[in-house]
XYZ file of C-alpha atoms in Angstrom:
426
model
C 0.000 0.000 0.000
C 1.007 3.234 -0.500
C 0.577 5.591 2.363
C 0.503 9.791 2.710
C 1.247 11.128 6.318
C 0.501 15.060 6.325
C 2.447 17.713 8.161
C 6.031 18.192 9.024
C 6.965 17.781 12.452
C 8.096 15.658 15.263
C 4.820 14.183 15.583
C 4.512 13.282 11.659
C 7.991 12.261 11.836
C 6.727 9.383 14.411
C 3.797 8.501 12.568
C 5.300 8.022 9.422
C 8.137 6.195 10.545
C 6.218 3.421 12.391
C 3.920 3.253 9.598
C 6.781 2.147 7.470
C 7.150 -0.485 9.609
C 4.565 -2.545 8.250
C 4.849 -5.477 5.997
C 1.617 -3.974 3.828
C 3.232 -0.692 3.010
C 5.762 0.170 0.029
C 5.898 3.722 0.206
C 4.916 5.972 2.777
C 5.046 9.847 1.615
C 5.135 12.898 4.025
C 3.819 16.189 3.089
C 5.544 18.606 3.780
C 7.622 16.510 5.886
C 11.489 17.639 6.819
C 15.116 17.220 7.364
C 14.740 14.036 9.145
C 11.898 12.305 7.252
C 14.059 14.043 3.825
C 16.909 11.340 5.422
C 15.114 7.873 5.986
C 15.107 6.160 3.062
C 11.592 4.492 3.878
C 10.195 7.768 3.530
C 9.528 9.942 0.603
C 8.932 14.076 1.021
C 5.967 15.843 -0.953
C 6.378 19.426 -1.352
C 3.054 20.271 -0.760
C 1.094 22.135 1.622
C -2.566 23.265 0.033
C -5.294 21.311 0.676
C -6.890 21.112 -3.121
C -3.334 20.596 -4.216
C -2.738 17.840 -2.317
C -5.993 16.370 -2.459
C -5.010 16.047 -6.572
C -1.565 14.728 -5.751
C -3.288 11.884 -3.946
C -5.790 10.565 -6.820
C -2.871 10.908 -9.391
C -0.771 8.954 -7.026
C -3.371 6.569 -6.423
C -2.523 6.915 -2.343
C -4.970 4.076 -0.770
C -4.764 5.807 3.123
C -3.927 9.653 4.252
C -3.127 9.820 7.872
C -3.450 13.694 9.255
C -0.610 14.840 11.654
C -1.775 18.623 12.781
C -4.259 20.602 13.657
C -4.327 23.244 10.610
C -5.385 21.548 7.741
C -7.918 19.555 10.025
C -9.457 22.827 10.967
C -9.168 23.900 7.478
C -11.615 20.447 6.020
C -8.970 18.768 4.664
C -10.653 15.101 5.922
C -14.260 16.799 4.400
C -12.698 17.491 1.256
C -10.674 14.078 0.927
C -13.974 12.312 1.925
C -16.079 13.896 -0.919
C -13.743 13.048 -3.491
C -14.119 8.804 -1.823
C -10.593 8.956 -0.303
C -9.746 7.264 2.439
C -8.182 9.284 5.355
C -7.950 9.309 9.417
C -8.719 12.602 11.192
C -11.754 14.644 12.272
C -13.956 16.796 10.174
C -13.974 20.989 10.071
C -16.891 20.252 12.369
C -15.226 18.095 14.696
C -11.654 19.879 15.303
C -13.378 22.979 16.628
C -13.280 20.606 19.614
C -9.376 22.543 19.073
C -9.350 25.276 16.623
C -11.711 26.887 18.966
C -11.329 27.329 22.603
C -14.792 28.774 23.175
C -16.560 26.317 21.381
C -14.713 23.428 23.110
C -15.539 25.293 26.642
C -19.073 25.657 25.564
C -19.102 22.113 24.451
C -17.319 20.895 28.437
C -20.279 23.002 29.611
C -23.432 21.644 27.957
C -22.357 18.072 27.991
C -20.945 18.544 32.100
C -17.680 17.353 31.287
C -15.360 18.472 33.970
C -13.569 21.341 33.111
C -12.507 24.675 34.745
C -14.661 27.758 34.847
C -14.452 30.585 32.306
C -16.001 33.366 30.544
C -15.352 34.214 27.008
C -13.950 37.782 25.693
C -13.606 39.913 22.265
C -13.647 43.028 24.962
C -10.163 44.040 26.547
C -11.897 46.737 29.128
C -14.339 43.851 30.290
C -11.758 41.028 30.212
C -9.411 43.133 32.508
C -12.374 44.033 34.726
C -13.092 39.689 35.141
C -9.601 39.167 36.038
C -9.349 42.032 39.116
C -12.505 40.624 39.764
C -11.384 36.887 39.885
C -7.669 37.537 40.914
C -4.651 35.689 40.178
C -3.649 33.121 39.678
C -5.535 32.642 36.627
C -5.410 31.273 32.742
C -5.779 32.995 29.613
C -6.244 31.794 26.232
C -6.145 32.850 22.728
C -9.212 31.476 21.160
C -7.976 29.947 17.813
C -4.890 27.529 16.585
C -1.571 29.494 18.123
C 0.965 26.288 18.007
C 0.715 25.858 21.356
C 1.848 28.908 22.680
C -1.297 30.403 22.947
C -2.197 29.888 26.855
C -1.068 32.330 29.272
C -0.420 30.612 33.338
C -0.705 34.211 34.846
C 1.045 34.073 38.056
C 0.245 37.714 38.845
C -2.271 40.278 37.897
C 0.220 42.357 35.923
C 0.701 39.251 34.013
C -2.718 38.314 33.095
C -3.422 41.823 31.939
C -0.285 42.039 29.830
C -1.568 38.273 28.129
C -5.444 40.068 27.804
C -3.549 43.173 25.831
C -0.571 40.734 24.311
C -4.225 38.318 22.877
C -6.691 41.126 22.222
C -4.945 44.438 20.890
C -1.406 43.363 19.750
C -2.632 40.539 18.512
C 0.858 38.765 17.153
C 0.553 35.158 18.172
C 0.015 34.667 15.143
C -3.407 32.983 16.035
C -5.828 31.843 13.037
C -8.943 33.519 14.992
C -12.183 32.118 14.717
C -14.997 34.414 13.041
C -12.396 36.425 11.734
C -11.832 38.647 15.227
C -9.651 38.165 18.477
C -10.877 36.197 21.336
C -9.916 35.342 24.630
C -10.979 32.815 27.235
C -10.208 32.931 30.892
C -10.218 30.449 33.253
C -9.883 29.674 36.679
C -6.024 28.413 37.497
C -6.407 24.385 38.378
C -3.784 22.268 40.431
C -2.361 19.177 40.342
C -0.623 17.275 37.535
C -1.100 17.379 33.868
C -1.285 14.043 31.603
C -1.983 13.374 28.130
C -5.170 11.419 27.350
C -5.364 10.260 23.741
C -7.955 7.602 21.538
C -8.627 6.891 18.284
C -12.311 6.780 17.331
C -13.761 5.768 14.630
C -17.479 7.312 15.098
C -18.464 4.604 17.261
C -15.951 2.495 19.397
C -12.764 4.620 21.121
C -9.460 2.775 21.490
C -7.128 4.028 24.006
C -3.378 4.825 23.471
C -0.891 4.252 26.006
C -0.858 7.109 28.577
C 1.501 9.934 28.802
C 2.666 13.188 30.167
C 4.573 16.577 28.736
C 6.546 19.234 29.964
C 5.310 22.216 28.827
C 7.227 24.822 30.787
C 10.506 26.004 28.880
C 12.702 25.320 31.617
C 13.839 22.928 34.943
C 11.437 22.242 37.422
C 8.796 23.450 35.198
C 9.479 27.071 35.231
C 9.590 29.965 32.266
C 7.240 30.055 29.370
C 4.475 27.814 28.181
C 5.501 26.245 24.769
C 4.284 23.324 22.799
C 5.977 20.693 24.742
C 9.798 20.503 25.922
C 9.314 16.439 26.479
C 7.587 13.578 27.482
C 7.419 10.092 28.539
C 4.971 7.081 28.622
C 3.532 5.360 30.469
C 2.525 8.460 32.746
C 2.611 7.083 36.082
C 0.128 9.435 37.042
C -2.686 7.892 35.332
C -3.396 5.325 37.611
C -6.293 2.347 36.416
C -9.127 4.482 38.249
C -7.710 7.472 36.688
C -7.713 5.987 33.695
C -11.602 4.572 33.813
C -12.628 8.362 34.742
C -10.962 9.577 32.167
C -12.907 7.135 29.601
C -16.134 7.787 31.966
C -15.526 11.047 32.303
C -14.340 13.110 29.706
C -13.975 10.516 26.483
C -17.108 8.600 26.142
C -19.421 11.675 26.833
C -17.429 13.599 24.496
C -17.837 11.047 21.352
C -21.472 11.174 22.606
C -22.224 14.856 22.816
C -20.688 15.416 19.239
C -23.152 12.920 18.358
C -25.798 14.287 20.068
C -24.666 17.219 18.159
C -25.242 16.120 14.783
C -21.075 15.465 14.557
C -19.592 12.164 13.980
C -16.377 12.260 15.636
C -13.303 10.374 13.920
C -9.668 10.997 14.008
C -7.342 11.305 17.290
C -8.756 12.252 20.592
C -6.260 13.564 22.964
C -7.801 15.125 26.109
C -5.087 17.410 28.484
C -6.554 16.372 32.027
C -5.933 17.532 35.571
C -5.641 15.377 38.050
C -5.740 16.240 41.946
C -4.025 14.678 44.396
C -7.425 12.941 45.395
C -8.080 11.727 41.713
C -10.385 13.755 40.508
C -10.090 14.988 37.044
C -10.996 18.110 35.039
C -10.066 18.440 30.972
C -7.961 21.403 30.713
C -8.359 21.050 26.776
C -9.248 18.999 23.972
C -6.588 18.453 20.756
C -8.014 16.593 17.467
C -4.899 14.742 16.961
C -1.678 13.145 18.777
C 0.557 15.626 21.341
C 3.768 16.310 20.257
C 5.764 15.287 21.769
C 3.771 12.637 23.207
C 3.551 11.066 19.696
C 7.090 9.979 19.680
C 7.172 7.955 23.137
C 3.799 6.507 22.146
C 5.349 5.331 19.096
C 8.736 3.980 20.753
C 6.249 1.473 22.233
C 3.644 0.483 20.025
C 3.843 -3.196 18.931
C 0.982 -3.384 16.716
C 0.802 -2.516 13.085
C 0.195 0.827 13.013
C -1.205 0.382 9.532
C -3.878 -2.394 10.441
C -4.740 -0.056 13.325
C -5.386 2.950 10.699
C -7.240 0.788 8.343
C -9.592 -0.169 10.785
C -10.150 2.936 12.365
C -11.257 4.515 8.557
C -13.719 1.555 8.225
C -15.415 2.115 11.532
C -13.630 -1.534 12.769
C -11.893 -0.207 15.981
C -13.817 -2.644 18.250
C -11.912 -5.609 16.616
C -8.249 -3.998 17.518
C -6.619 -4.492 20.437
C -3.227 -2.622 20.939
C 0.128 -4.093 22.348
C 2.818 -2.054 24.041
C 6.370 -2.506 24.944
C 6.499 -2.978 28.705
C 9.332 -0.467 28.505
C 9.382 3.176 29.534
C 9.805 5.408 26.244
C 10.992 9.570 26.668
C 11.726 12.063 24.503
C 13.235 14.711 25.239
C 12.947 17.670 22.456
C 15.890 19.730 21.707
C 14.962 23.331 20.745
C 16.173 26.757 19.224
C 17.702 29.661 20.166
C 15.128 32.047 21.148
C 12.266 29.710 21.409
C 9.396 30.028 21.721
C 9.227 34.263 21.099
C 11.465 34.097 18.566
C 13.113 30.845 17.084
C 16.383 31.141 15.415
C 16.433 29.603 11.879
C 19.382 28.332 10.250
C 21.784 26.650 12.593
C 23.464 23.947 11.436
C 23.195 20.685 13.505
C 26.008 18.258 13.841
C 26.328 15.154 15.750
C 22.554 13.174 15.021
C 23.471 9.450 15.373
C 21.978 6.682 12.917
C 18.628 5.651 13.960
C 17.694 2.507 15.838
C 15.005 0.126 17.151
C 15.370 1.769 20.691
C 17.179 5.447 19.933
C 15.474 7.533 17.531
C 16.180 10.954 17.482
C 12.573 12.610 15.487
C 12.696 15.757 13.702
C 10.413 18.710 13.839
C 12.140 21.901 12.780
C 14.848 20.985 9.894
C 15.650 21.140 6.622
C 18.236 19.898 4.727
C 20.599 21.802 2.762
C 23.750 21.347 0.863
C 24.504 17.898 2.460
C 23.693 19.647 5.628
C 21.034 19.340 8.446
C 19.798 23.026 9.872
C 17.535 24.267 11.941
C 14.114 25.424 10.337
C 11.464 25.615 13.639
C 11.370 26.589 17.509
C 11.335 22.874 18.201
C 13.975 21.205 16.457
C 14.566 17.076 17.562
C 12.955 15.426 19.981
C 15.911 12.388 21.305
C 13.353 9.012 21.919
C 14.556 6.201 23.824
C 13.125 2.888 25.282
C 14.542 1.529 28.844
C 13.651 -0.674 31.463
C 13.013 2.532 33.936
C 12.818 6.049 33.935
C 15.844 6.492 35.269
C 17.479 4.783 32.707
C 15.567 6.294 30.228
C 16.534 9.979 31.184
C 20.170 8.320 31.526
C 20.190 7.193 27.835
C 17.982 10.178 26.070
C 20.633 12.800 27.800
C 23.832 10.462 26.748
C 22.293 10.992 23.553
C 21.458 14.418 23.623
C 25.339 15.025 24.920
C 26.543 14.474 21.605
C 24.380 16.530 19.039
C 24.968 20.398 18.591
C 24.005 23.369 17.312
C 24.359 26.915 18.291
C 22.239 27.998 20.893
C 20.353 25.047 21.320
C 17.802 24.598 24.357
C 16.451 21.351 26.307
C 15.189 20.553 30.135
C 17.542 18.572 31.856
C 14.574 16.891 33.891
C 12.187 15.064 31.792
C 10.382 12.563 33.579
C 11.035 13.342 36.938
C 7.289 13.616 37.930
C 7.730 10.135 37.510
C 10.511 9.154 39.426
C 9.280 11.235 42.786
C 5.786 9.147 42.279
């Protein structure tokens, strides 16, 4: 079979590589893809990026399955406009990934169908969104409502801060956020404690399957301190996400969530991955919904996967998912993601990287933000590599991911030198 993975990062990177993996697939193309997936020689770059474009590419090619990596071209109908030309391809509809693309809709959504999530109001008014927060204190969350590439949420220790995010979100408006109806929006929410872990299914419309758990370090720095970006590593399985935590979750937050789309007049297909809370006593609230893997949660996930990731696909576009049962490596995976200079304001392109080792069954090292040129491997994105690595413990995880790590370069390159240590003082 020949097989399209779209997007270009870490997360596509993953996916692509362990669908090349299986003994049904001959080619597996990645559009845009990058440096890294430019490098395997299972894997074939497509310079493409527009949807209709794309979409043409992929009848001329005869491509029998299109897996979708991010959340752009999901919220743009890329899986409605594959569908209505009878192609066969794994994501949510436009409908669906507003469950992402839009941060009101998805809290309006939590709120209707009481699935447990943190209070909020909704803004397009700076003078009345400052008023809420002096009202409600610190500390407190804001939110760009639209896609921002995960850099669009605001932990506002202080009151100064939230008010600089409301002004930063509303007025100056440079995330770089694809607002919804065309107009900046904010939501703010109340600050919730505890620890963060990464729920993700597959659904096919009907029957979820669940991944193996996982958690992220979103923080920039140590000990989870500086900025918010789209994820400085992760690890699976996430401790955390004990078996009862793990039946709420499906209780909870999944299975009404498949059902209120429903209810909705949505059918919801594609990746589910639900960011939870959970409190020391186990209780859960969804801090936010994502139509499609974490990165960089896809990477670990995909260290330990056993099963064909193709067969898995195929049945999860021909509403099969109840026959599929998944098998993981007992083995811890992490990732730890390696990152530019200036990231995440303002990510240095252009920095040649030296040192990646060859790729193996348990040391992968995934690419996000490269491109090759010349013979040469540079920098091209905020996140560059994330370094993936199976081991018997965590310990021995974060041993072999930083031994790795040790020996690749470039200039002014950023990482935490702490992944997984949530785990290790559980």
């Amino acid at each position: 079979m020949k097989v399209l993975v779209v997007g270009g990062g870490g997360r596509e990177h993953a996916l692509a590589w362990k669908l090349s993996q299986s003994e049904r697939v001959n080619k597996v193309y990645v559009a845009p893809g990058n440096g890294g997936t430019a490098r395997d020689k299972h894997l074939i770059n497509v310079p493409i990026t527009d949807i209709t474009a794309l979409r043409q590419w992929v009848l001329e090619n005869r491509i029998e399955l299109t897996v979708v990596g991010p959340e752009a071209p999901l919220a743009a109908g890329i899986v409605d406009d594959f569908r209505a030309h009878g192609l066969r391809i794994f994501g949510p509809t436009q409908a669906a990934a507003q469950l992402e693309s839009s941060k009101a809709f998805s809290k309006a959504f939590m709120q209707r169908h009481h699935i447990p999530t943190a209070e909020f109001e909704t803004f397009t008014d700076a003078p009345l969104a400052h008023a809420y927060v002096e009202f409600k204190g610190a500390p407190i969350v804001v939110k760009a409502d639209g896609l921002a590439a995960g850099k669009g949420v605001v932990v506002a220790t202080t009151l100064q801060e939230a008010h600089e995010a409301i002004d930063f979100m509303l007025l100056d408006n440079t995330l770089g956020v694809a607002h919804n109806l065309g107009r900046a929006r904010v939501v703010i929410e109340e600050f919730l404690q505890g620890e963060e872990a990464s729920f993700i299914v597959l659904c096919d419309g009907k029957n979820v399957v669940t991944m193996a758990t996982s958690q992220d370090h979103k923080r920039l720095q140590d000990g989870d301190q500086g900025p918010n970006t789209g994820g400085m590593g992760a690890y699976s399985p996430a401790p955390v996400v004990t078996a009862d935590v793990h039946a709420r979750a499906l209780r909870e937050v999944i299975l009404p969530t498949i059902r209120g789309m429903e209810k909705d007049g949505i059918t919801y297909t594609g990746f589910l991955y639900a960011g939870l809370m959970i409190d020391p006593q186990g209780q859960l609230k969804t801090l936010e919904f994502n139509c499609r893997m974490g990165d960089p949660e896809t990477q670990p996930i995909m260290m330990r996967l056993k099963t064909d990731l193709l067969e898995v696909m195929l049945a999860a576009t021909s509403g099969a998912l109840d026959k599929v049962e998944l098998e993981w490596d007992r083995r811890v995976a992490m990732g730890v993601v390696l990152a530019a200079a200036g990231y995440p304001v303002s990510p240095r392109k252009g920095d040649v990287i030296s040192g990646l080792p060859a790729d193996a069954a348990q040391t992968m090292v995934f690419h996000a933000g490269t491109h090759e040129q010349d013979n040469h491997c540079l920098t091209n994105g905020g996140r560059v590599l994330c370094v993936t690595v199976l081991a018997d413990s965590v310990r021995q995880a974060q041993q072999k991911a930083y031994d790795v790590t040790q020996g690749i370069h470039f200039e002014g390159m950023q990482y935490r030198h702490d992944i997984g240590f949530r785990a290790i003082k559980l």
